[in-house]
Each structure stands twice: as structure tokens, then as C-alpha cells.
Amino acid sequence: MATEIEAWTTGPQNDGVFSLEQGQGEEDGSEDLNELEVNGNWTPQEKALHEARLKAKAKRRLRKSSSRDSNRESFSDSVSGELSTDPHSPKGKNAVNDRKSRAGKGRGLPKKGGAGGKGVWGAAGMVYEVEEPDAKDPNYDESSQGDTVYATVVPELDERELEKTINPIVLEYFEHGDTKEVEMLLKELNLGHHKYEFSSLAVSLSLEGKASHRELTSRLLSDLSGKVLFEKDMSRAFDKMLKELPDLILDTPEAPQMLGQFIARAIADHALPMSFLDCYKGKVDCDHARAALDRALVLLSMKREIMRLDNVWGVGGGQRPVKHLIKEMNLLLKEYLVSGELSEAEHCLRDLEVPHFHHELVYEAVVMVLESTGDTALQMMVNLLKAFWQTGLITLDQMNRGFQRVYDELPEINLDAPLAHSIMETFVDLCYQESVITKQLRDSCPTRGRKRFVSEGDGGIVKS
């Protein structure tokens, strides 16, 4: 009986019951398990139970070890029986609430400087600025952002498009002469850093045009100064033109003198600073540029000094008062009667640039003949009108209007010049012989009825 009890307590258990010592051995390590497996005395149920206990034990070890340990072993290695990182070592001990990267990457610094985490707004004392809504945000709601403002973006003009855009504006301005319209058009353009080139292009076009165009250009630069163009833009434009004078002379031989007049007028109109000329003293090598600067200096050193140089481009264009144009035409005719130079008279009339007002010249010439004495003025005026007629300077319409005005006012002129009717008939006949006027215009010349006295036997009755 005693032998059976001893065998019961010391022998292997085959019915699934384990002793306390055997359970403790399983807790300590896998040596007893390996020894029992070698004996091969386990039933399948016992073997499955022990494997489940080993897996549970491995899971407990994994929970104890820190997941932030880069040297930890995988779960399969722990299950297979290999040793994992010692949780009691200094490297294996990791705080549960440590905020370092759990992926084993990075520099080992806390996230957000230690102020991060779930439900945390940031470090103490941190002030956040108002963030502007991003239109690219998927949650962006346009209706909740207030009133939407649509702005038109005008691209900056490059050098190629600049000249194509500016030239039509300047040429159109030469026709209407409205500086406000040019200002409005320039504000709609984005000239960028090429803004100064507007002045240089306008001056270049006026050099190739008439005196009235140059007068309009000077007036335009004066009106745009301080609004669209500034002193630095004007200085840069005229500096560029001084360097381009050798090329400008090819098309306009008088370009240096004209550019000097532009500079003087701009300084007088306060579009250019007074120190513009001082910057070039002793620094100009080009003869043409030196001539332009000398011309500007001479104009500014006149008695008027900084007064507005209104007559720097002469008198011309339809922008001048009518009385002023009449006065200039009278001076032109008187100078011609003294000098007798037809070319000079033609040049002066062209400089006035009022082809629509040439009938006034015809009227003043005929009246001057009626008020003169002798045949010299009569013949010279016939030659003058003939020259203007042949060159096309005075058209048929302007010639007819001038003579017709004299026909209408002939009774009043006769009060001051008693011989006006007879002189008028002679002058009209000479003009018709030189093909200056038409036969119809000659026949429409008014004539005064001739009075004669009959013989004394008629009793002194005057017959007409």
C-alpha cells in the first residue's frame, strides 16, 4: 500500500492533475517542460494546456516590457522561447506616460516641446494669432467668409507690347488734345517699371511731327506730372533720349535743339527737377547731347527764367485763340510786303497749322490791298495768292470763302477806302487772269453804278 502511494506522489500524472511544485516549475522556466516533453508521458490535453499557459506568460512579459524599447523581440520570438529584452535593465525601463516617439525614430525630443497631447492647446502663455481662411481648404465655405471681392489683375506690359500700346494713345491725343483721357487710359494699364518709357515714346513721336504736336506733348507731360508720372520717371526718360540722340538725328536733324526745348519746358513746368542739368556738368562726351543741354540752359537763363515757356514751340494749332491767329497772319503779310520772300511766308503759314482758317489769310490780304496805295501791294498779293494756290496750301473752298467775306463787307470797307470798289475790280480781274479764282467768283464781285452828268441843257439832271 505504501509503495502505491509513493508511486502516486512521485510518478508522472496521466489524468490531467498537477502538483503545486510542478506549477511553480512552470512559472520559473521552460526546463521542466522540456524534460517532460523528452519523457513523452504527456497526454494531448495536458500538452495543449501547457502551451496555453506559455502563451499567456509570454503576453504578460510583453505587457511589462516597454513598447518604446527598440531592442525588444517580436511576439513570435517570445512565443518560440527566445529571451526578450530585460525589463529590469535601465534601457528597458520606459515611463508609461513618456511622450517620446514610440516608433523608435526621431531625435528623442518631446512632441510640441512638451506642450502637445490630446486636448492640449499648447504651452502655458502661448498666444495664437487669427488664421486667415485658406481657399484650398476642403472645409472652406465661401458664403461664410463675408462679401466676396473680385479684383481684376492686369498683367504688366513687356517691352514688345509697350510700344504697340502707347503709340496709338499718343497719336490719338494729337488729334483730340485731351490730357484727362490719356491719364485715364494710362491708369488702366500696368506699365510697371517701364513707366518712364511713356515720356520717351511721346517725345520721339512729336519730334517727327509738327510744332503743334510738340506743344501738345509738353502740355501732356506737365499735366501728368505728379499724377501718373513723377520726377524720377521724367529724369530717366530724358536721360534715355539724350543717349539715343545719335539715332534720332537720322530721322530728325534738329533733334538736339528740340530735345533741349523739351527739357527747358519740362523744368519750367516743374515736371523735371532743377538739378537735372547740374547732373551733366562735365560728364557729357556726346556733342549732340551737349548741344541739347546747352539749348535748355540758354532758354532757362532768359529773363523769364522759371516762368512758363508757352511760346517755346511757336504759335500754332487750333488750340490758340482766334485773335492771336489773326494777329500772326497780319504780321506774316506785312513782313512779306517788306521782304517779298514767298518761301518765308509759306513757311510761316505752315507753322501756324490751321488749314481750316486759311480763309482768314485771303480776307486779310484782299483788305490790305484795298487799304493800300499804289500798285506794288496789289501785284505782290496776287503773286502770294498764286503761290499758295499752286502749292495747295490754300484750297478752293478757303479761297472762295475769303473773297466772299470781302464782297459782303465791301460797303463798310468803302467808308474808309473810297476807291475800294475800283481796286477790287482790278484785283479780281488780275486774280482771274492768274487762275487764282474761278470765273463764277469773278462775276459775283459787286460793282457800284457809275454816275455821270449830262450836258448843261438838261438842267443839271444827274442820270444813272
Coordinates of C-alpha atoms in Angstrom, one line a residue:
M1 CA 0.0 0.0 0.0
A2 CA 2.8 2.4 0.8
T3 CA 4.5 1.5 -2.4
E4 CA 1.4 2.6 -4.4
I5 CA 1.1 5.9 -2.5
E6 CA 4.8 6.7 -3.2
A7 CA 4.4 5.9 -6.8
W8 CA 1.3 8.1 -6.9
T9 CA 3.1 11.1 -5.5
T10 CA 6.4 10.8 -7.3
G11 CA 5.3 9.4 -10.7
P12 CA 4.0 11.3 -13.7
Q13 CA 0.4 12.4 -13.7
N14 CA -1.5 11.0 -16.6
D15 CA -5.0 12.1 -15.7
G16 CA -4.6 15.8 -16.1
V17 CA -3.9 16.7 -12.3
F18 CA -0.8 18.6 -11.5
S19 CA 1.0 19.2 -8.2
L20 CA 2.0 22.6 -6.7
E21 CA 5.7 22.0 -7.3
Q22 CA 5.1 21.3 -10.9
G23 CA 3.1 24.5 -11.3
Q24 CA 5.9 26.5 -9.7
G25 CA 8.4 24.9 -12.0
E26 CA 6.4 26.0 -15.0
E27 CA 6.4 29.6 -13.6
D28 CA 10.2 29.6 -13.2
G29 CA 11.2 28.5 -16.7
S30 CA 10.9 26.0 -19.5
E31 CA 13.4 23.5 -18.2
D32 CA 10.8 21.2 -16.6
L33 CA 8.6 21.5 -19.7
N34 CA 11.5 20.4 -21.9
E35 CA 12.3 17.5 -19.5
L36 CA 8.6 16.3 -19.5
E37 CA 8.5 16.6 -23.3
V38 CA 11.5 14.4 -23.6
N39 CA 9.9 11.7 -21.4
G40 CA 6.9 11.8 -23.7
N41 CA 4.5 10.9 -20.9
W42 CA 2.0 13.9 -21.6
T43 CA -1.4 13.4 -23.0
P44 CA -2.6 15.8 -25.8
Q45 CA -4.9 17.6 -23.4
E46 CA -2.0 18.3 -20.9
K47 CA 0.3 19.4 -23.7
A48 CA -2.3 21.9 -25.1
L49 CA -2.9 23.3 -21.6
H50 CA 0.8 23.9 -21.1
E51 CA 1.1 25.6 -24.4
A52 CA -1.8 28.0 -23.5
R53 CA -0.1 28.8 -20.2
L54 CA 3.2 29.6 -22.0
K55 CA 1.5 31.9 -24.4
A56 CA -0.2 33.7 -21.6
K57 CA 3.1 34.0 -19.8
A58 CA 4.7 35.5 -22.9
K59 CA 1.9 38.0 -23.2
R60 CA 2.4 39.2 -19.7
R61 CA 6.1 39.6 -20.3
L62 CA 5.3 41.8 -23.4
R63 CA 3.0 44.0 -21.5
K64 CA 5.6 44.5 -18.8
S65 CA 8.3 45.4 -21.3
S66 CA 8.1 48.9 -22.8
S67 CA 7.0 49.1 -26.4
R68 CA 9.4 52.0 -26.9
D69 CA 12.4 49.8 -26.5
S70 CA 14.0 49.5 -30.0
N71 CA 15.7 46.2 -29.0
R72 CA 12.6 44.3 -28.0
E73 CA 11.9 41.0 -29.6
S74 CA 8.9 40.2 -31.7
F75 CA 5.9 38.3 -30.3
S76 CA 6.8 35.2 -32.3
D77 CA 10.3 35.2 -30.8
S78 CA 8.8 35.3 -27.3
V79 CA 6.5 32.5 -28.1
S80 CA 9.3 30.4 -29.6
G81 CA 11.1 30.7 -26.3
E82 CA 13.9 33.2 -27.1
L83 CA 14.8 35.7 -24.5
S84 CA 13.5 39.2 -24.9
T85 CA 14.9 42.5 -23.6
D86 CA 15.3 42.5 -19.9
P87 CA 12.6 44.8 -18.5
H88 CA 14.7 45.4 -15.3
S89 CA 17.6 46.9 -17.3
P90 CA 18.0 50.7 -17.5
K91 CA 17.4 50.7 -21.2
G92 CA 14.4 48.6 -20.9
K93 CA 12.6 50.8 -18.4
N94 CA 10.4 53.4 -20.1
A95 CA 7.9 55.6 -18.4
V96 CA 4.3 54.8 -19.2
N97 CA 3.4 58.4 -19.9
D98 CA 6.6 59.2 -21.8
R99 CA 5.8 61.4 -24.9
K100 CA 8.8 60.3 -27.0
S101 CA 8.3 58.7 -30.3
R102 CA 7.0 55.2 -30.0
A103 CA 8.3 54.3 -33.5
G104 CA 11.9 54.4 -32.3
K105 CA 12.6 57.3 -34.7
G106 CA 13.3 61.0 -34.3
R107 CA 15.7 62.9 -32.1
G108 CA 14.2 61.8 -28.8
L109 CA 12.6 65.2 -28.1
P110 CA 9.1 65.5 -26.8
K111 CA 6.4 66.4 -29.2
K112 CA 5.4 70.1 -29.5
G113 CA 8.1 71.0 -26.9
G114 CA 6.2 69.1 -24.2
A115 CA 3.0 71.1 -24.8
G116 CA 1.3 68.6 -27.1
G117 CA -1.1 65.9 -26.4
K118 CA -4.8 65.2 -26.7
G119 CA -7.0 68.1 -25.6
V120 CA -4.0 70.3 -25.0
W121 CA -4.0 73.8 -26.6
G122 CA -0.3 74.4 -26.2
A123 CA 2.3 75.6 -23.7
A124 CA 1.3 78.0 -20.9
G125 CA 1.3 81.6 -22.0
M126 CA 1.2 80.8 -25.8
V127 CA -0.9 83.3 -27.8
Y128 CA -2.3 82.2 -31.1
E129 CA -2.9 84.6 -34.0
V130 CA -6.0 84.7 -36.1
E131 CA -5.6 82.4 -39.1
E132 CA -6.9 83.5 -42.4
P133 CA -9.2 81.0 -44.1
D134 CA -7.5 79.1 -46.9
A135 CA -9.4 78.8 -50.1
K136 CA -7.8 75.5 -50.8
D137 CA -9.0 74.0 -47.6
P138 CA -11.6 71.3 -48.3
N139 CA -13.8 72.7 -45.5
Y140 CA -13.6 76.3 -46.9
D141 CA -17.0 77.8 -47.2
E142 CA -17.1 80.9 -49.4
S143 CA -20.6 82.0 -48.2
S144 CA -19.4 82.2 -44.6
Q145 CA -16.4 84.4 -45.3
G146 CA -18.4 87.6 -45.9
D147 CA -18.7 89.6 -49.1
T148 CA -16.6 88.3 -51.9
V149 CA -14.5 90.9 -53.7
Y150 CA -13.4 90.1 -57.3
A151 CA -10.4 92.1 -58.4
T152 CA -9.1 92.3 -62.0
V153 CA -5.5 91.6 -62.3
V154 CA -3.8 93.5 -65.2
P155 CA -0.6 91.9 -66.3
E156 CA 2.5 94.1 -66.7
L157 CA 3.3 95.2 -70.2
D158 CA 6.6 93.9 -71.6
E159 CA 8.9 95.8 -73.9
R160 CA 7.3 94.3 -77.1
E161 CA 3.7 95.2 -76.2
L162 CA 4.6 98.6 -74.6
E163 CA 5.3 100.4 -77.9
K164 CA 2.3 98.9 -79.6
T165 CA 0.0 100.1 -76.8
I166 CA 1.5 103.6 -76.2
N167 CA 1.9 104.8 -79.8
P168 CA -1.9 104.7 -80.7
I169 CA -2.7 106.5 -77.4
V170 CA -0.2 109.3 -78.2
L171 CA -1.3 109.6 -81.9
E172 CA -4.9 109.8 -80.9
Y173 CA -4.0 112.5 -78.3
F174 CA -2.5 114.6 -81.1
E175 CA -6.0 114.7 -82.6
H176 CA -8.2 115.5 -79.6
G177 CA -5.7 117.1 -77.2
D178 CA -7.5 115.9 -74.1
T179 CA -4.9 115.1 -71.4
K180 CA -7.5 113.7 -69.0
E181 CA -8.4 110.9 -71.4
V182 CA -4.7 110.0 -71.7
E183 CA -4.4 109.9 -67.9
M184 CA -7.4 107.6 -67.6
L185 CA -6.0 105.2 -70.2
L186 CA -2.6 105.1 -68.5
K187 CA -4.2 104.3 -65.2
E188 CA -5.9 101.3 -66.7
L189 CA -2.5 99.9 -67.9
N190 CA 0.1 98.2 -65.8
L191 CA 3.3 99.8 -67.0
G192 CA 5.3 98.6 -64.1
H193 CA 9.0 99.6 -64.1
H194 CA 8.6 100.7 -67.8
K195 CA 6.5 103.7 -66.8
Y196 CA 9.3 106.1 -67.8
E197 CA 9.2 104.9 -71.4
F198 CA 5.9 106.6 -72.0
S199 CA 7.5 110.0 -71.9
S200 CA 10.4 109.0 -74.2
L201 CA 7.9 107.5 -76.7
A202 CA 5.7 110.5 -76.7
V203 CA 8.6 112.9 -77.2
S204 CA 10.0 110.7 -80.0
L205 CA 6.7 110.8 -81.9
S206 CA 6.4 114.6 -81.5
L207 CA 9.9 115.1 -82.9
E208 CA 8.8 113.5 -86.1
G209 CA 5.5 115.6 -86.2
K210 CA 4.5 119.2 -86.2
A211 CA 5.2 122.1 -83.8
S212 CA 1.7 121.7 -82.5
H213 CA 2.4 118.1 -81.6
R214 CA 5.4 119.1 -79.6
E215 CA 3.4 121.8 -77.8
L216 CA 0.7 119.2 -77.0
T217 CA 3.4 116.8 -75.8
S218 CA 4.9 119.4 -73.4
R219 CA 1.4 120.1 -72.1
L220 CA 0.7 116.4 -71.6
L221 CA 3.9 115.8 -69.6
S222 CA 3.1 118.8 -67.5
D223 CA -0.5 117.6 -66.7
L224 CA 0.6 114.0 -66.0
S225 CA 3.4 115.2 -63.6
G226 CA 2.6 114.1 -60.1
K227 CA -0.4 112.0 -61.1
V228 CA 0.9 109.2 -63.3
L229 CA 4.5 110.3 -64.0
F230 CA 6.9 111.6 -61.3
E231 CA 10.2 113.5 -61.5
K232 CA 12.3 110.3 -61.4
D233 CA 10.3 108.9 -64.3
M234 CA 10.8 112.1 -66.3
S235 CA 14.5 112.3 -65.5
R236 CA 15.0 108.7 -66.6
A237 CA 13.1 109.3 -69.8
F238 CA 15.1 112.4 -70.8
D239 CA 18.3 110.7 -69.8
K240 CA 17.5 107.8 -72.2
M241 CA 16.7 110.3 -75.0
L242 CA 20.0 112.1 -74.6
K243 CA 21.8 108.8 -75.1
E244 CA 19.6 108.0 -78.2
L245 CA 20.3 111.3 -79.9
P246 CA 22.7 109.9 -82.5
D247 CA 19.9 107.6 -83.7
L248 CA 17.2 110.4 -83.5
I249 CA 19.2 112.7 -85.7
L250 CA 19.0 110.3 -88.6
D251 CA 15.2 111.0 -88.9
T252 CA 15.1 114.5 -87.3
P253 CA 18.3 116.6 -87.9
E254 CA 17.1 119.2 -85.5
A255 CA 16.6 116.7 -82.7
P256 CA 19.2 118.2 -80.3
Q257 CA 17.7 121.7 -80.3
M258 CA 14.1 120.3 -80.0
L259 CA 15.1 118.0 -77.1
G260 CA 16.8 121.0 -75.4
Q261 CA 13.5 122.9 -75.7
F262 CA 11.6 119.9 -74.3
I263 CA 14.0 119.8 -71.3
A264 CA 13.6 123.6 -70.7
R265 CA 9.8 123.4 -70.9
A266 CA 9.7 120.5 -68.6
I267 CA 11.8 122.2 -66.0
A268 CA 9.7 125.4 -66.3
D269 CA 6.6 123.3 -65.8
H270 CA 8.1 121.7 -62.7
A271 CA 7.9 118.2 -64.4
L272 CA 11.7 117.9 -64.1
P273 CA 13.8 118.9 -61.1
M274 CA 16.0 121.9 -61.2
S275 CA 19.1 119.7 -60.5
F276 CA 18.6 117.8 -63.8
L277 CA 21.1 120.0 -65.8
D278 CA 23.6 120.1 -62.9
C279 CA 24.0 116.3 -63.0
Y280 CA 25.5 116.5 -66.5
K281 CA 28.1 119.2 -66.0
G282 CA 31.4 117.9 -67.1
K283 CA 30.1 114.4 -67.7
V284 CA 28.8 114.6 -71.3
D285 CA 31.0 113.2 -74.1
C286 CA 28.4 113.3 -76.9
D287 CA 28.3 116.5 -78.9
H288 CA 24.6 116.1 -79.7
A289 CA 23.7 115.7 -76.0
R290 CA 25.9 118.7 -75.1
A291 CA 24.1 120.8 -77.7
A292 CA 20.7 119.8 -76.3
L293 CA 21.7 120.7 -72.8
D294 CA 23.2 124.0 -73.9
R295 CA 20.0 124.9 -75.6
A296 CA 18.0 124.1 -72.5
L297 CA 20.4 126.2 -70.3
V298 CA 20.1 129.2 -72.7
L299 CA 16.3 129.1 -72.6
L300 CA 16.2 128.9 -68.8
S301 CA 18.7 131.7 -68.4
M302 CA 16.5 134.2 -70.2
K303 CA 14.7 137.0 -68.3
R304 CA 11.6 134.9 -67.8
E305 CA 13.8 132.3 -66.0
I306 CA 11.4 129.7 -64.5
M307 CA 8.3 131.3 -66.0
R308 CA 6.2 129.0 -68.1
L309 CA 7.8 128.9 -71.6
D310 CA 4.5 128.9 -73.5
N311 CA 5.9 130.1 -76.8
V312 CA 8.9 127.7 -76.9
W313 CA 7.3 125.9 -79.8
G314 CA 5.9 129.0 -81.5
V315 CA 2.3 129.7 -82.3
G316 CA 0.3 127.0 -84.0
G317 CA -2.5 124.6 -83.9
G318 CA -6.3 125.1 -83.4
Q319 CA -5.8 125.4 -79.6
R320 CA -4.7 129.0 -80.0
P321 CA -7.2 131.9 -79.7
V322 CA -8.7 133.3 -82.9
K323 CA -7.5 136.8 -82.2
H324 CA -4.0 135.6 -81.8
L325 CA -4.1 133.7 -85.1
I326 CA -5.4 136.8 -86.9
K327 CA -2.6 138.9 -85.4
E328 CA 0.0 136.4 -86.6
M329 CA -1.4 136.4 -90.1
N330 CA -1.3 140.2 -90.3
L331 CA 2.3 140.2 -89.2
L332 CA 3.0 137.5 -91.8
L333 CA 1.5 139.6 -94.6
K334 CA 3.3 142.8 -93.5
E335 CA 6.6 141.0 -93.3
Y336 CA 6.0 139.7 -96.8
L337 CA 5.3 143.2 -98.2
V338 CA 8.6 144.3 -96.8
S339 CA 10.8 141.4 -97.7
G340 CA 9.0 139.9 -100.7
E341 CA 10.1 136.3 -99.8
L342 CA 7.4 133.8 -100.8
S343 CA 9.2 130.9 -99.2
E344 CA 9.4 132.5 -95.8
A345 CA 5.7 133.5 -95.9
E346 CA 4.8 129.9 -96.9
H347 CA 6.9 128.5 -94.0
C348 CA 5.3 130.9 -91.5
L349 CA 1.8 129.9 -92.7
R350 CA 2.6 126.2 -92.4
D351 CA 3.9 126.7 -88.9
L352 CA 0.5 128.1 -87.8
E353 CA -1.0 124.7 -88.6
V354 CA -4.5 126.0 -89.1
P355 CA -5.5 124.9 -92.7
H356 CA -9.2 125.3 -91.7
F357 CA -8.5 129.0 -91.0
H358 CA -6.6 129.9 -94.2
H359 CA -9.6 131.9 -95.5
E360 CA -8.7 134.5 -92.9
L361 CA -5.4 135.0 -94.7
V362 CA -7.2 135.5 -98.0
Y363 CA -9.5 138.0 -96.4
E364 CA -6.7 140.0 -94.7
A365 CA -4.7 140.0 -97.9
V366 CA -7.5 141.5 -100.0
V367 CA -8.4 144.1 -97.3
M368 CA -4.7 145.1 -97.1
V369 CA -4.7 145.6 -100.9
L370 CA -7.9 147.8 -100.7
E371 CA -6.5 149.9 -98.0
S372 CA -3.1 150.4 -99.7
T373 CA -2.0 153.0 -102.2
G374 CA -0.1 152.2 -105.4
D375 CA 0.1 149.0 -107.5
T376 CA 3.0 147.4 -105.6
A377 CA 0.9 145.8 -102.9
L378 CA -1.7 144.7 -105.4
Q379 CA 0.8 142.8 -107.6
M380 CA 2.6 141.3 -104.6
M381 CA -0.6 139.9 -103.1
V382 CA -1.6 138.4 -106.5
N383 CA 1.7 136.6 -106.6
L384 CA 1.3 135.5 -103.0
L385 CA -2.1 134.0 -103.5
K386 CA -1.0 132.4 -106.8
A387 CA 2.0 130.7 -105.0
F388 CA -0.3 129.4 -102.2
W389 CA -2.9 128.2 -104.7
Q390 CA -0.3 126.3 -106.8
T391 CA 1.3 124.6 -103.8
G392 CA -2.2 123.6 -102.5
L393 CA -1.7 125.5 -99.2
I394 CA -4.9 127.4 -99.8
T395 CA -7.7 125.2 -101.2
L396 CA -10.6 126.3 -103.5
D397 CA -13.1 126.4 -100.6
Q398 CA -10.8 128.6 -98.5
M399 CA -10.1 131.0 -101.4
N400 CA -13.8 131.4 -102.2
R401 CA -14.7 132.0 -98.5
G402 CA -12.0 134.7 -98.2
F403 CA -13.2 136.6 -101.3
Q404 CA -16.9 136.2 -100.4
R405 CA -16.3 137.7 -96.9
V406 CA -14.7 140.8 -98.6
Y407 CA -17.7 141.0 -101.0
D408 CA -20.1 141.1 -98.1
E409 CA -18.2 143.7 -96.2
L410 CA -17.2 145.9 -99.1
P411 CA -19.8 148.7 -98.4
E412 CA -18.3 149.1 -94.9
I413 CA -14.7 149.0 -96.3
N414 CA -15.7 151.6 -98.8
L415 CA -16.3 154.1 -96.0
D416 CA -12.6 154.1 -95.1
A417 CA -11.3 153.4 -98.6
P418 CA -13.4 155.4 -101.2
L419 CA -11.6 153.6 -104.1
A420 CA -12.3 150.2 -102.7
H421 CA -14.7 149.2 -105.5
S422 CA -12.5 150.1 -108.4
I423 CA -9.4 148.5 -106.7
M424 CA -11.5 145.4 -106.0
E425 CA -12.5 145.0 -109.6
T426 CA -8.9 145.4 -110.8
F427 CA -7.6 142.9 -108.2
V428 CA -10.3 140.3 -109.0
D429 CA -9.5 140.6 -112.8
L430 CA -5.8 140.0 -112.1
C431 CA -6.5 137.0 -109.9
Y432 CA -8.7 135.5 -112.6
Q433 CA -6.0 136.0 -115.2
E434 CA -3.5 134.2 -113.0
S435 CA -6.1 131.4 -112.5
V436 CA -6.3 132.0 -108.7
I437 CA -10.1 132.3 -108.7
T438 CA -12.9 130.9 -110.8
K439 CA -15.0 132.7 -113.4
Q440 CA -18.0 132.4 -111.2
L441 CA -16.3 134.1 -108.3
R442 CA -15.1 136.9 -110.5
D443 CA -18.6 137.5 -111.8
S444 CA -20.0 137.7 -108.3
C445 CA -17.9 140.7 -107.5
P446 CA -20.2 143.6 -106.5
T447 CA -19.9 146.7 -108.7
R448 CA -21.1 150.2 -107.9
G449 CA -23.3 152.0 -110.5
R450 CA -21.4 154.8 -112.3
K451 CA -22.9 158.3 -112.2
R452 CA -22.4 160.9 -114.9
F453 CA -23.6 164.5 -115.5
V454 CA -25.4 165.2 -118.8
S455 CA -25.0 168.4 -120.8
E456 CA -25.9 171.8 -119.4
G457 CA -29.0 171.8 -121.5
D458 CA -30.6 169.1 -119.4
G459 CA -30.8 171.4 -116.5
G460 CA -28.1 169.6 -114.4
I461 CA -30.2 166.5 -114.0
V462 CA -28.0 163.5 -112.9
K463 CA -28.6 160.3 -114.8
S464 CA -27.5 157.0 -113.6

